[in-house]
Coordinates of C-alpha atoms and ligand atoms in Angstrom, one line a residue:
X146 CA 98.7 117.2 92.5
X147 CA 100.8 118.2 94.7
X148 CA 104.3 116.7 95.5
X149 CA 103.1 115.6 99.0
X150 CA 100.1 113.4 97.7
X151 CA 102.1 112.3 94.6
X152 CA 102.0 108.4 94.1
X153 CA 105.5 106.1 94.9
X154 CA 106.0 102.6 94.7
X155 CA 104.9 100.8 97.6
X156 CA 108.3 98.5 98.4
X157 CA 111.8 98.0 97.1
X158 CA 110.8 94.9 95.1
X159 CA 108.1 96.9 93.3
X160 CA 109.8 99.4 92.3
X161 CA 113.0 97.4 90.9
X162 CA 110.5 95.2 88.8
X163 CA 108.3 97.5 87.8
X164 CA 111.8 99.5 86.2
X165 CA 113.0 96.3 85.4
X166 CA 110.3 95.8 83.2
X167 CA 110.1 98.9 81.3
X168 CA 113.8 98.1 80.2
X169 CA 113.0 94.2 79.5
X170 CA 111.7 94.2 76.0
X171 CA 111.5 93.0 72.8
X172 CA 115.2 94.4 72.2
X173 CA 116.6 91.7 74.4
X174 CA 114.5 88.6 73.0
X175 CA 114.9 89.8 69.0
X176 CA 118.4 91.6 69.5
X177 CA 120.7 90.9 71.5
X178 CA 121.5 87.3 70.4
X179 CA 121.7 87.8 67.5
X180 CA 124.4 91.0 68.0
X181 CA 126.1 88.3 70.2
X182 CA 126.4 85.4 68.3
X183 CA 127.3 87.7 65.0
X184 CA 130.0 89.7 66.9
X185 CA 132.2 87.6 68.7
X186 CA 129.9 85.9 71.3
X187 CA 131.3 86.0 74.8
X188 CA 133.9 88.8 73.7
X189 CA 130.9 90.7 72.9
X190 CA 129.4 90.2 76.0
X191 CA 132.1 91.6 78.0
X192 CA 131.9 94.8 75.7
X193 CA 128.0 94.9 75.8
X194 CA 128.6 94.7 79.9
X195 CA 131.0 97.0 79.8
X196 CA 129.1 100.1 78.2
X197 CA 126.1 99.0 80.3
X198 CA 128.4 99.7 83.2
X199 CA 130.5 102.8 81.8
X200 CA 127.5 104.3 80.0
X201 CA 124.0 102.8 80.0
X202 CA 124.3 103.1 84.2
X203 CA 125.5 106.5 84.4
X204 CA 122.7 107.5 81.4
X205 CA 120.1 105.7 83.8
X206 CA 121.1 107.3 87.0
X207 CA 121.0 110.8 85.9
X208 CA 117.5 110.3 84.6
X209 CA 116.6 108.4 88.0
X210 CA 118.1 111.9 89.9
X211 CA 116.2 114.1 87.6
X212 CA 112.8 112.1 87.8
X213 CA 113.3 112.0 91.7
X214 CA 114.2 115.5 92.3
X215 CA 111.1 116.7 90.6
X216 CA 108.3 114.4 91.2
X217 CA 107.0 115.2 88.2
X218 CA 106.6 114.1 84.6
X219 CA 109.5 114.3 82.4
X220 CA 108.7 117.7 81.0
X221 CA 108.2 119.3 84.2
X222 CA 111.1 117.8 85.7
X223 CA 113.1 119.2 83.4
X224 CA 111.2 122.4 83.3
X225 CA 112.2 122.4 87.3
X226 CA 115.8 122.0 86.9
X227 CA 115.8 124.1 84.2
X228 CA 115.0 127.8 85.5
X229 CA 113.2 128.9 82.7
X230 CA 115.8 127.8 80.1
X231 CA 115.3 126.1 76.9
X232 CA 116.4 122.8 78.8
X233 CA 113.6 121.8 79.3
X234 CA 112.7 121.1 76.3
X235 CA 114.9 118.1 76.2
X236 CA 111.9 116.9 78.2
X237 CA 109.4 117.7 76.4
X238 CA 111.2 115.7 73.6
X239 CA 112.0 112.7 76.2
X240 CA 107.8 112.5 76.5
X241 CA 107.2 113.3 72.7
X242 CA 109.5 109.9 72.1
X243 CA 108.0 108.2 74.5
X244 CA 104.6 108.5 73.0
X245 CA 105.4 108.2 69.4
X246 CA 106.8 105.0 70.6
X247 CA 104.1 103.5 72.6
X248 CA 101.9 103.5 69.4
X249 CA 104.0 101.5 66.9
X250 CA 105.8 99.5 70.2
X251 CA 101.8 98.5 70.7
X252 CA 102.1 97.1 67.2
X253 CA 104.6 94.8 67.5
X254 CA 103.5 94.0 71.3
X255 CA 99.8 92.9 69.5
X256 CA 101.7 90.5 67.2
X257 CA 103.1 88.6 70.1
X258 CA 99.7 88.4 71.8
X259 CA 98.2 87.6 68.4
X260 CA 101.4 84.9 68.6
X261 CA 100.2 83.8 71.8
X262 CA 96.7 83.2 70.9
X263 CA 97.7 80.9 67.7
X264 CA 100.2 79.4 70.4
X265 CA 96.9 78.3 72.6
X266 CA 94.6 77.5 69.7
X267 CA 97.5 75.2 68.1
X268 CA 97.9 76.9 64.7
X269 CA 101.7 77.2 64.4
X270 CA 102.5 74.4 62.9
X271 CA 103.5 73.9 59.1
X272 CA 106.5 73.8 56.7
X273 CA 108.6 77.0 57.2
X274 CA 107.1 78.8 53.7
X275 CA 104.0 78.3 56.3
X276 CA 104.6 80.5 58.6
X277 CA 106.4 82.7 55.9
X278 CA 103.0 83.6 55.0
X279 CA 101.4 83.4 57.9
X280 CA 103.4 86.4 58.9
X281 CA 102.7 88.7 56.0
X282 CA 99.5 87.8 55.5
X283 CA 98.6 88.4 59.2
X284 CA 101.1 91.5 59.1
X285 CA 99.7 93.4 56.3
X286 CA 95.8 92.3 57.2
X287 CA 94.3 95.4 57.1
X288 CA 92.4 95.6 60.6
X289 CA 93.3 92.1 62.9
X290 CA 96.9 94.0 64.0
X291 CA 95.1 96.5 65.0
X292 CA 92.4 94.8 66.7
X293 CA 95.5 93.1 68.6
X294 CA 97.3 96.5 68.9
X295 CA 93.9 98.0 70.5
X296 CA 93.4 95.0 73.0
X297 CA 97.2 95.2 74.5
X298 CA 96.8 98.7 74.7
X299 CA 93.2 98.5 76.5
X300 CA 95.4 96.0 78.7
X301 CA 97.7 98.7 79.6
X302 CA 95.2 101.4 80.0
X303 CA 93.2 98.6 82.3
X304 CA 96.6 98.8 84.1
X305 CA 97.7 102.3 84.2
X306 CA 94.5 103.4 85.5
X307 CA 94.8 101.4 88.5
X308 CA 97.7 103.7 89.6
X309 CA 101.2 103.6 90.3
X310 CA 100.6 100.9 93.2
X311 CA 98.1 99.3 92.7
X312 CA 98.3 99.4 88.8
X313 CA 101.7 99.5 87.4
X314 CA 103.9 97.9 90.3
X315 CA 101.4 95.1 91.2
X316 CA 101.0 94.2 87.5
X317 CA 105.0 94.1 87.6
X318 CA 105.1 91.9 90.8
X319 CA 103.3 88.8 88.9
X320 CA 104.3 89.7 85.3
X321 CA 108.1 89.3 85.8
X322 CA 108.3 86.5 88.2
X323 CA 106.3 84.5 85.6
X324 CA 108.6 85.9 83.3
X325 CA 111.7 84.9 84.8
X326 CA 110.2 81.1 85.4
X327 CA 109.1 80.8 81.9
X328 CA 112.7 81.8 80.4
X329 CA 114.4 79.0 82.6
X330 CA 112.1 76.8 81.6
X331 CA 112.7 77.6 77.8
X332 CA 116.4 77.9 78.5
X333 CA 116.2 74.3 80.0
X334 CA 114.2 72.8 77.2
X335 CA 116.1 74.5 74.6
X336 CA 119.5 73.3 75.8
X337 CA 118.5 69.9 76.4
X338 CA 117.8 69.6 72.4
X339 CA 120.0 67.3 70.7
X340 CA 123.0 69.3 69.2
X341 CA 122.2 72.0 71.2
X342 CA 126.3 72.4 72.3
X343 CA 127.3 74.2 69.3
X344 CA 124.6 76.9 69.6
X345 CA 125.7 77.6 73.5
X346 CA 129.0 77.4 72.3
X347 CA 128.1 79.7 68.8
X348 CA 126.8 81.9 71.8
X349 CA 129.3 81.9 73.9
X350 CA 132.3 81.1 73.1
X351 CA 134.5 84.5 72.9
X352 CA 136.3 85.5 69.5
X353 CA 138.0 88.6 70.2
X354 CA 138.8 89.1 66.3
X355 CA 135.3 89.9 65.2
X356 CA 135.1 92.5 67.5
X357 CA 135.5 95.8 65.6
X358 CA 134.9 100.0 66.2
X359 CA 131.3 99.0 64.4
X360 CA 131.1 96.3 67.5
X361 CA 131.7 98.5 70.1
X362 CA 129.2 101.0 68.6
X363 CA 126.5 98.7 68.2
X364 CA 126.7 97.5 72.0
X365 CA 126.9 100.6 73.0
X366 CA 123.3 101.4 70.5
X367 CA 121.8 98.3 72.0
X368 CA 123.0 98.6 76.1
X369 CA 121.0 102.0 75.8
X370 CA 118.0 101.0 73.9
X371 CA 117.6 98.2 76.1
X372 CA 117.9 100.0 79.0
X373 CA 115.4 102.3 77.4
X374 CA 117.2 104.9 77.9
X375 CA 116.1 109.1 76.7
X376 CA 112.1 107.9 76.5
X377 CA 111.3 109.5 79.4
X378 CA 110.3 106.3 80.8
X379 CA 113.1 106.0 83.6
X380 CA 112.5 109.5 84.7
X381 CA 109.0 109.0 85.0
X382 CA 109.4 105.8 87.1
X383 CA 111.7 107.7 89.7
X384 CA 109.3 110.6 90.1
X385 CA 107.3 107.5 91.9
X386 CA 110.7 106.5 93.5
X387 CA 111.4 107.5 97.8
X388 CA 114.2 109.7 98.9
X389 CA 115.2 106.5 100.8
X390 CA 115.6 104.6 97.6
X391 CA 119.4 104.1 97.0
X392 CA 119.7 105.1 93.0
X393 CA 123.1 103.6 92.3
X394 CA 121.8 100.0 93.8
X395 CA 118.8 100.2 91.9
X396 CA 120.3 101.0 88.4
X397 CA 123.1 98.2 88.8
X398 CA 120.3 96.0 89.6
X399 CA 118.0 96.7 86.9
X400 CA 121.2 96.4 84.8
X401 CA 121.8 92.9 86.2
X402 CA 118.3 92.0 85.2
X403 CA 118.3 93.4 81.7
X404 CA 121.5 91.5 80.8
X405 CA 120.8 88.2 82.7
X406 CA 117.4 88.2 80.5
X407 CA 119.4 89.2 77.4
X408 CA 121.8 86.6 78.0
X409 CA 119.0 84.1 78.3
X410 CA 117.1 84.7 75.6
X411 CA 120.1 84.1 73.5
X412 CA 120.0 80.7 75.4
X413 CA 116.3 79.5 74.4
X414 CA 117.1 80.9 70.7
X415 CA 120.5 79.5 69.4
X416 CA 120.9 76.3 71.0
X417 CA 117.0 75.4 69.3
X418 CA 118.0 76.7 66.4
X419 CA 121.4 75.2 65.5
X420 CA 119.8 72.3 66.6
X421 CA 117.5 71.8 64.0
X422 CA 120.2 73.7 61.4
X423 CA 118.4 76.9 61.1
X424 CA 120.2 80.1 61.0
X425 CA 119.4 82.6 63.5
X426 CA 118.2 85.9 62.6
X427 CA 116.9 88.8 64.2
X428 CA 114.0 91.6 64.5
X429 CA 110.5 90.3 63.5
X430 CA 111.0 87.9 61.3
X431 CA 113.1 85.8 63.9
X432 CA 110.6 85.6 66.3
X433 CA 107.7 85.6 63.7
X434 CA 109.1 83.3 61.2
X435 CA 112.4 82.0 62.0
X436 CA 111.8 80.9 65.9
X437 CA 108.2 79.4 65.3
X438 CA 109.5 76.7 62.5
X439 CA 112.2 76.1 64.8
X440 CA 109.8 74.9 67.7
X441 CA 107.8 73.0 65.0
X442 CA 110.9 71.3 63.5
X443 CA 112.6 70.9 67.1
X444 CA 109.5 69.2 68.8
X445 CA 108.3 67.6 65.9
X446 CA 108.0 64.3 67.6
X447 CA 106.9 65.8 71.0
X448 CA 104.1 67.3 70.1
X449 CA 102.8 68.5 73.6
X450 CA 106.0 69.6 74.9
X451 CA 106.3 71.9 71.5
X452 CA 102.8 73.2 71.9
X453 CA 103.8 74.3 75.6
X454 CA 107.1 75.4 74.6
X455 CA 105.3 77.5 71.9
X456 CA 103.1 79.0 74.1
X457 CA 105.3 79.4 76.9
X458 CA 107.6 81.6 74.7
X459 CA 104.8 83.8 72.9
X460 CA 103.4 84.7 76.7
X461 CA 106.8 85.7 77.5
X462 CA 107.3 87.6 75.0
X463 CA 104.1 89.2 75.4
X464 CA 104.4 89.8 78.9
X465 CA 108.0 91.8 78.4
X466 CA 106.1 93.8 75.6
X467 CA 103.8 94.9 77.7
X468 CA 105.5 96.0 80.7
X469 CA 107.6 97.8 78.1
X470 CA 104.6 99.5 77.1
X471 CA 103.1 99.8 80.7
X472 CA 106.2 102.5 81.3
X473 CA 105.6 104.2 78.0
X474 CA 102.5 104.7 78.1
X475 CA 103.2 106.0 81.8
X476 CA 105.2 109.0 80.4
X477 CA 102.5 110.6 78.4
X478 CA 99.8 109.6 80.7
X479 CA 101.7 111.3 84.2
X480 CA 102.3 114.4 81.3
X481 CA 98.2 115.0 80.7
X482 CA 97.3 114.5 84.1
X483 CA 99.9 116.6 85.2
X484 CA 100.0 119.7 82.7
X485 CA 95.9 119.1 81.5
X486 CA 95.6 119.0 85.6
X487 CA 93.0 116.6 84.6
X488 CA 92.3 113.1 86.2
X489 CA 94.5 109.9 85.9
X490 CA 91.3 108.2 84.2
X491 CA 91.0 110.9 81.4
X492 CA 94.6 111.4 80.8
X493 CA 95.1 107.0 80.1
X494 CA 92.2 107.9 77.9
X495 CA 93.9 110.0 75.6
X496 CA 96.9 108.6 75.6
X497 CA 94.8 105.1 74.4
X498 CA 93.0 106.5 72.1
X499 CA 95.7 108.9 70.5
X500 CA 98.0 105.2 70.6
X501 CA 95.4 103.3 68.8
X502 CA 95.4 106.2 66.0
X503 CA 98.9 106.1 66.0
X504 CA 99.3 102.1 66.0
X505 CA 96.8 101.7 63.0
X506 CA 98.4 104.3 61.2
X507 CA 101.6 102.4 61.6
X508 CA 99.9 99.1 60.5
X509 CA 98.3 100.2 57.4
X510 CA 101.7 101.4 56.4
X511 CA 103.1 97.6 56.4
X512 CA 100.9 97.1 53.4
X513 CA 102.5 98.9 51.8
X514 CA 99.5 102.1 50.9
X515 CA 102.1 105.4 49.4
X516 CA 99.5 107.5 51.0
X517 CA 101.9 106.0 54.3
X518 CA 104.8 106.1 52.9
X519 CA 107.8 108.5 53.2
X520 CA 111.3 108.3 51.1
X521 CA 110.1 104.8 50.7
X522 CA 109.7 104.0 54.0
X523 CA 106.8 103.0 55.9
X524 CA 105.6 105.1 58.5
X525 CA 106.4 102.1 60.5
X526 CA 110.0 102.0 59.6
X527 CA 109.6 105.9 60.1
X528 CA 108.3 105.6 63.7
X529 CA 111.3 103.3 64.5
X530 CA 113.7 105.3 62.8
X531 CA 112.7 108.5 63.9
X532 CA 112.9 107.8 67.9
X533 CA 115.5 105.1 67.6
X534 CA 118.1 107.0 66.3
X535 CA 117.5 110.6 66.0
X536 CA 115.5 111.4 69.0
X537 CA 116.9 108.9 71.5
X538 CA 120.6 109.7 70.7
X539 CA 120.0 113.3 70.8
X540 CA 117.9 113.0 74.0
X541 CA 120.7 111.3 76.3
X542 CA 123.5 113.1 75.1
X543 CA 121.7 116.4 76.0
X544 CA 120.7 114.8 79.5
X545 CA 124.1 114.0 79.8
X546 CA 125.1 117.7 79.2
X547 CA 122.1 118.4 80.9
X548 CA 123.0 116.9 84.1
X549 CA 127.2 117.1 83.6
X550 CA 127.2 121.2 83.0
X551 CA 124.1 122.6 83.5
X552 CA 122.3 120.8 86.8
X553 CA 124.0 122.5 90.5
X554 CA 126.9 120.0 90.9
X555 CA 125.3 119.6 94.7
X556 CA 121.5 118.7 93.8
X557 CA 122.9 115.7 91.5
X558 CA 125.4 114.8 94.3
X559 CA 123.2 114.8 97.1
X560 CA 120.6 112.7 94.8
X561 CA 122.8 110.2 93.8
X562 CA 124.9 109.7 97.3
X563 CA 121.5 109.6 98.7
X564 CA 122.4 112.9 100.8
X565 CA 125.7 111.7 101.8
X566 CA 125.1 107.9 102.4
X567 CA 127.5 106.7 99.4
X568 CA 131.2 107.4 98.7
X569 CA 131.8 111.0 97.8
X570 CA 134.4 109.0 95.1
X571 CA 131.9 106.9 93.6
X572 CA 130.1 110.2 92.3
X573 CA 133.6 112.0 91.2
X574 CA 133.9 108.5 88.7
X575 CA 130.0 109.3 87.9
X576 CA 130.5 112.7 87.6
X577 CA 133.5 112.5 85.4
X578 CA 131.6 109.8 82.9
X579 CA 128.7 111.7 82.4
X580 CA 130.1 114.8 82.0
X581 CA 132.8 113.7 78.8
X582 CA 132.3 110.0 78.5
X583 CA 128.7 110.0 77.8
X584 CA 128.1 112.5 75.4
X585 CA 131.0 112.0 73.4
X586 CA 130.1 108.1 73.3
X587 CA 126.4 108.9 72.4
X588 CA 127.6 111.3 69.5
X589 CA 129.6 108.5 68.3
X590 CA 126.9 106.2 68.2
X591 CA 124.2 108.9 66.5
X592 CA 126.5 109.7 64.1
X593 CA 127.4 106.0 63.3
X594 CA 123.8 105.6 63.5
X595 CA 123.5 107.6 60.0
X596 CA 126.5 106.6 58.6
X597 CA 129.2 109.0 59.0
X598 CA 131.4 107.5 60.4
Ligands
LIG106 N1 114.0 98.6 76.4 C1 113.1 98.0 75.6 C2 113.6 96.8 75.0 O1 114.6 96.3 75.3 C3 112.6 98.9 74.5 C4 112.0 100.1 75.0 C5 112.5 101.3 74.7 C6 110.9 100.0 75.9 C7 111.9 102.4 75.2 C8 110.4 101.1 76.4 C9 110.9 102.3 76.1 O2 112.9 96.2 74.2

């Protein structure tokens, strides 16, 4: 295709919700509170915004001015900057992590629809050793996750292969005002429970001496998965983005969104729970095990408003999974149309079906089969591991050298002043972060990430 006919995103709006979306994920619902609350609440906060601000942003933006420049897929937009050097192969590993993730993301996205569905047919409800069970037993179930897995994913491709306008940014345009509606409503009911002070205030309140070198490294971790930084997704949305489109406005705003939902999410979750006395955890068993006993126990003599609340928080979920996965599964997709010069149809096709492989593969290894098994992790645990914190830490701290050292110092300043329409000082701070901030601070947290230091 060539760069002339290439899709973009019909309006601002689109495009900063379609982004938005790929970054708002399950990270925010299942992590982020529970990093808050654990490391100092408000005090971490302020440290969370400020590596969003000093790191995650500048991260973003130089994958917004390589996507852009090129108009291609990640691989070929680094191919294109890199003049035949082994650069760009840091895209071809920013696509390889983006697909690896789509199948086992799909996984977890299928248990929230799965979630969604026992939400609608009422079956949440029982003591909490209940849905203890109801978890592994639906978790290690040989085929329905991967039925659920397949169906999101056929949702995706339904999606995808409607196009960048018409598929991906319309799809965005009702999935995250509906999302934004449904977490002030949960926000609302959840504070209004009885007791529901000390969880704001368990959230909130800041405590400056919890906060520790592991602290600042683990908001540092979480402000760049969250943004979903070094999966090629971010680059692959600005390839749709116009030369009009004003990078540094759009990355703080996508910020903005990613944080205000973080923050919120924190707001439905602890004031419910310390309001019925349960302790917060986080990853898949809070919002598998932990958060649906809490709805049970907390609406227990409202039983309407807890069967709406349950199912208004299970589609929420499911809708940020799966504009999560709409922008992963974008990377690979624009990479087989593109290099396969093949259609859009065909390309979603394989990316599916190769997803559904991967997916099932990643759900028969919950059961625990050795034939799945490596060091005595699941391939599941695997999958996460692997592109969590080997391939995304090495992928943004060699964008950041990437674009810091290697990228003409006047193609990344006239991308990211918009050719002279921002502050020539704004890009010397940029400039000067991504160049010795960034990469130092990502080496820090990959190598805190395995435990040395
Ligand atoms: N940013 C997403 C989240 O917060 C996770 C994600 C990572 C999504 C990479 C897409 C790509 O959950």
């Amino acid at each position: 295709m060539s760069q002339k006919e290439r899709a973009k995103f019909g309006s601002k709006l689109g495009m900063i919700l379609a982004t938005a979306g790929g970054a708002v994920g399950l990270g925010n619902v299942w992590r982020f509170p529970y990093m808050t609350g654990q490391n100092g609440g408000a005090a971490f906060i302020l440290i969370y915004i400020g590596c969003i601000l000093l790191l995650g942003l500048p991260c973003m933006i130089s994958e917004f001015i390589i996507g852009r420049h090129a108009a291609s897929n990640t691989a070929r937009a680094y191919t294109k900057l890199s003049n035949g050097t082994p650069w760009k192969w840091v895209g071809y590993l920013g696509v390889l992590t983006g697909f690896l993730i789509t199948g086992y993301y799909a996984v977890v996205s299928g248990w929230c629809l799965q979630y969604g569905m026992a939400s609608v047919v009422n079956h949440l409800h029982g003591s909490p050793e209940y849905f203890k069970t109801y978890f592994t037993d639906f978790s290690t179930n040989p085929w329905k996750p991967i039925v659920w897995a397949s169906i999101i994913l056929l949702i995706t491709h339904y999606i995808i292969i409607h196009g960048v306008r018409n598929g991906i940014e319309r799809a965005s345009k009702v999935m995250m005002p509906a999302l934004f509606i449904l977490l002030l409503v949960l926000v609302v009911a959840s504070c209004l429970l009885p007791g529901a002070e000390r969880g704001i205030e368990f959230l909130l309140k800041p405590d400056f001496s919890k906060v520790t070198k592991d602290v600042f490294l683990g908001a540092l971790g979480q402000s760049f998965y969250s943004l979903s930084i070094a999966m090629g997704c971010i680059c692959t949305y600005a390839s749709y983005y116009s030369r009009h489109t004003k990078l540094v406005n759009s990355a703080v705003q996508i910020g903005l969104i990613d944080t205000f939902v973080a923050v919120l999410a924190g707001l439905i979750i602890f004031p419910a729970a310390f309001s019925v006395g349960v302790n917060p955890d986080s990853g898949p068993s809070l919002i598998f095990i932990t958060l649906p006993n809490v709805f049970e126990q907390a609406f227990a003599g409202m039983p309407i408003l807890g069967y709406v609340i349950s199912l208004a928080f299970y589609l929420l979920l499911s809708m940020a999974a799966l504009t999560s996965l709409i922008s992963l599964h974008e990377v690979s997709t624009a990479f087989f149309q593109e290099e396969l010069h093949i259609s859009r149809n065909r390309a979603a096709m394989i990316v599916t079906s190769c997803c559904i492989l991967i997916g099932a593969v990643c759900s028969l290894s919950l059961i625990g089969w050795d034939a799945l098994t490596i060091a005595g992790m699941s391939l599941f645990d695997v999958f996460d591991f692997v592109t969590g914190q080997i391939f995304l830490p090495i992928g943004g701290m060699l964008t950041c050298i990437f674009i810091g050292w290697y990228v003409p110092k006047k193609i990344v300043k006239d991308e990211f002043t918009n050719w002279g329409t921002l502050k020539g000082s704004v890009f010397e701070i940029y400039y000067f972060l991504i160049r010795f901030v960034c990469p130092l601070a990502i080496l820090a947290i990959f190598l805190h990430q395995l435990g040395i230091v």
